[in-house]
XYZ file of C-alpha atoms in Angstrom:
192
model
C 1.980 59.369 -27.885
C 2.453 62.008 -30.898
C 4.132 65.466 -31.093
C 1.363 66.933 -29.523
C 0.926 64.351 -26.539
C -1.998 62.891 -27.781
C -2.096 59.110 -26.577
C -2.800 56.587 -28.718
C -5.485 53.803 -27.490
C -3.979 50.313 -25.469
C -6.343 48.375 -27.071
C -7.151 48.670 -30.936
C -9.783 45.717 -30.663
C -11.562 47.539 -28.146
C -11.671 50.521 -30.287
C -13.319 48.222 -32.814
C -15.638 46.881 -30.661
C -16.848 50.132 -29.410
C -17.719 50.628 -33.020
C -19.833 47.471 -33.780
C -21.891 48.583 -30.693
C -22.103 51.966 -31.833
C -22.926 51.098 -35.103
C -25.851 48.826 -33.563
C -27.507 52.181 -32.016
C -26.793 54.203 -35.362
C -28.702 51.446 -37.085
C -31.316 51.720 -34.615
C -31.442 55.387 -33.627
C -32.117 56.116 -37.958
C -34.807 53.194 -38.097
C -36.849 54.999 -35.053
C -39.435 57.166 -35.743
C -38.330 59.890 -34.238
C -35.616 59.831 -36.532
C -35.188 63.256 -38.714
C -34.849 64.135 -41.897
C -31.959 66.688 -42.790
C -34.939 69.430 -44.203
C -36.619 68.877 -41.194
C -33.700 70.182 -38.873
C -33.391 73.497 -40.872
C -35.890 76.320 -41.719
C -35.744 79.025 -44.414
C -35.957 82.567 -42.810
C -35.930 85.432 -44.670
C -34.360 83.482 -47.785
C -31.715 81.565 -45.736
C -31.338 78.485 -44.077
C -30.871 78.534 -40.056
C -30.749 75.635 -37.604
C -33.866 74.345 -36.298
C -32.070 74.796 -32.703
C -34.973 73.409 -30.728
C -35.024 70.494 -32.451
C -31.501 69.332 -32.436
C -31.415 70.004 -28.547
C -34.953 67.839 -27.892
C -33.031 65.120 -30.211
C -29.585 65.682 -27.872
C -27.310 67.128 -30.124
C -26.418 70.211 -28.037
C -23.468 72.260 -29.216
C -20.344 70.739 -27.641
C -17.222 73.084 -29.182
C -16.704 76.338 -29.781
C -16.432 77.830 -33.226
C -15.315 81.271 -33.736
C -18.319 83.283 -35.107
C -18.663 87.301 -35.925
C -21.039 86.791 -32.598
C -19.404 88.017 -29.177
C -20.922 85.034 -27.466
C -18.085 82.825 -25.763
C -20.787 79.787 -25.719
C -20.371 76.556 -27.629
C -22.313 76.730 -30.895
C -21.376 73.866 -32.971
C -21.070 69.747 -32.822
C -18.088 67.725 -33.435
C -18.872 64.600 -33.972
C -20.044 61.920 -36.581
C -22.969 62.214 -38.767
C -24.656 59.598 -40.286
C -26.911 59.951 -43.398
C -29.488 56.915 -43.747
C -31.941 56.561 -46.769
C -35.169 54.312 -46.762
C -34.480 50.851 -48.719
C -36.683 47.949 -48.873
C -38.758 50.120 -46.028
C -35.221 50.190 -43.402
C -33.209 53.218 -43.144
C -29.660 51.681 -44.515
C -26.805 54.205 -43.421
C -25.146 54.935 -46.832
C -22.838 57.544 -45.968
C -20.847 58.346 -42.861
C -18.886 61.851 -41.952
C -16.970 63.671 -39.430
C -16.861 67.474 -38.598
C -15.979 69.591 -35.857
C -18.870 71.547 -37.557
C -21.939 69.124 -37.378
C -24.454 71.791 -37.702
C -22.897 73.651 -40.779
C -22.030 70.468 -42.862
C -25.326 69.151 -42.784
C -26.685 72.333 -43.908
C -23.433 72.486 -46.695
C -24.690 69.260 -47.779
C -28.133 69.941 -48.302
C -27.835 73.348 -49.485
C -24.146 73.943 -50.382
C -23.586 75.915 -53.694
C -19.996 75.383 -54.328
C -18.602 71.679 -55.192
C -16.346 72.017 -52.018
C -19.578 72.554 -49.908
C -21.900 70.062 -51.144
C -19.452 67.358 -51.387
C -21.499 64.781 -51.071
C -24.134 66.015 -54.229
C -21.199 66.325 -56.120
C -20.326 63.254 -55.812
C -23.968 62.080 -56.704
C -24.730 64.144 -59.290
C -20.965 63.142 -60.747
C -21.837 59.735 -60.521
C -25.357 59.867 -61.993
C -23.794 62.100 -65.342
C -20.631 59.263 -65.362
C -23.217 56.408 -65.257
C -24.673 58.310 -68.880
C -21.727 58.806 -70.311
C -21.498 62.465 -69.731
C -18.698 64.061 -68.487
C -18.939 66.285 -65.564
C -15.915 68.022 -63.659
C -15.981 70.452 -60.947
C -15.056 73.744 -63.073
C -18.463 73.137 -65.313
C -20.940 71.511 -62.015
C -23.755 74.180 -61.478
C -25.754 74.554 -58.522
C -29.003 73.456 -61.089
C -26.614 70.049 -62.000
C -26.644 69.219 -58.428
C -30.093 70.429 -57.462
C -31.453 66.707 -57.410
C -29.079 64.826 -55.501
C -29.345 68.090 -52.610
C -33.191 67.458 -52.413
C -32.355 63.520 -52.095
C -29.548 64.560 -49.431
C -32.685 66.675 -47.683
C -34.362 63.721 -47.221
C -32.012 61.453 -45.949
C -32.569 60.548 -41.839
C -29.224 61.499 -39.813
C -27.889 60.493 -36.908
C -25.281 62.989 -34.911
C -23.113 61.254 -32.215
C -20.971 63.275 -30.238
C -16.728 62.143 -30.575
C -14.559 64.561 -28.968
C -11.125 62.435 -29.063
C -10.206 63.162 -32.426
C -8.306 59.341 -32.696
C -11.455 57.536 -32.067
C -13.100 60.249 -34.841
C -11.477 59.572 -37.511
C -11.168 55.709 -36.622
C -14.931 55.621 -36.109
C -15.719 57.093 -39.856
C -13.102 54.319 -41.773
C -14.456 51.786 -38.986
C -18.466 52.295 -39.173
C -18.303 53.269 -43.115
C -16.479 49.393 -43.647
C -18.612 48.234 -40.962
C -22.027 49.585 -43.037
C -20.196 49.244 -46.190
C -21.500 53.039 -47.028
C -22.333 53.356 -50.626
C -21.211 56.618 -50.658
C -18.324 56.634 -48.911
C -14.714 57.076 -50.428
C -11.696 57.077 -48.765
C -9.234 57.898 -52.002
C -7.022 61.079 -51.143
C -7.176 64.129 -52.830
């Protein structure tokens, strides 16, 4: 148990295992066809982008934690939890990227739409890459929002898969376990 009387699991192979299963189901929850893309679980209203709440609840991933909002409502309104990002290779959705939030709803959407190199993480790292691999240099003070325009529309179109982890242990395990377990391309787990 640590400071804050969280208990550690009994069993660390069991904690394992309950990944390869779970990574089974990822595997085949982003290969069925009711699978969605990240665009199609957001819609542009009025110039902004707002959560396609219908959909994520017919799909099951129903707000499960609070997060404090400028909205007097008490309710839950986010979803901690893993998300998976899958892209279509060799015609199978191959997870390539695994994350963790205790705000599911607003990553995605900073992923996909971010404008700031802290938001859209994941483009950054993309669009990084992709200068690096022509022998440009790119660094966070001179990224634009156009430099990272192409790997947000690929990040649009990536399938995801949300699965709800409340214990935070078994969260952060699961992203380490399922990224070696997928061996994400996209995944890095070098500190800052």
């Amino acid at each position: 148990m640590n400071y804050k009387n969280e208990l550690y699991p009994n069993d660390l192979s069991f904690v394992l295992k309950s990944a390869e299963d779970l990574a089974v189901r990822i595997v085949e929850k982003l290969n069925d066809n009711s699978c969605k893309k990240v665009k199609e679980l957001y819609n542009e209203i009025d110039g902004r982008i707002k959560r396609n709440k219908e959909i994520f609840n017919a799909l099951g991933y129903v707000p499960n934690t609070f997060l404090k909002t400028n909205s007097l409502s008490m309710k839950n309104n986010e979803f901690k939890g893993l998300y998976i990002f899958g892209e279509e290779i060799d015609d199978k959705i191959i997870p390539v990227y695994v994350g963790i939030s205790r705000s599911v709803f607003r990553r995605l959407k900073q992923h996909a739409w971010g404008k700031k190199h802290n938001e859209c993480t994941l483009a950054y790292l993309k669009t990084k890459y992709q200068f690096e691999s022509e022998g440009k240099q790119f660094y966070r003070i001179i990224s634009t929002e156009e430099d990272m325009l192409p790997a947000k529309l690929l990040i649009r179109n990536f399938k995801v898969v949300l699965v709800n982890i409340e214990n935070d242990y078994e969260l952060y395990f699961l992203e380490v376990a399922l990224a070696g377990i997928f061996k994400t391309k996209w995944n890095s787990f070098k500190t800052h």
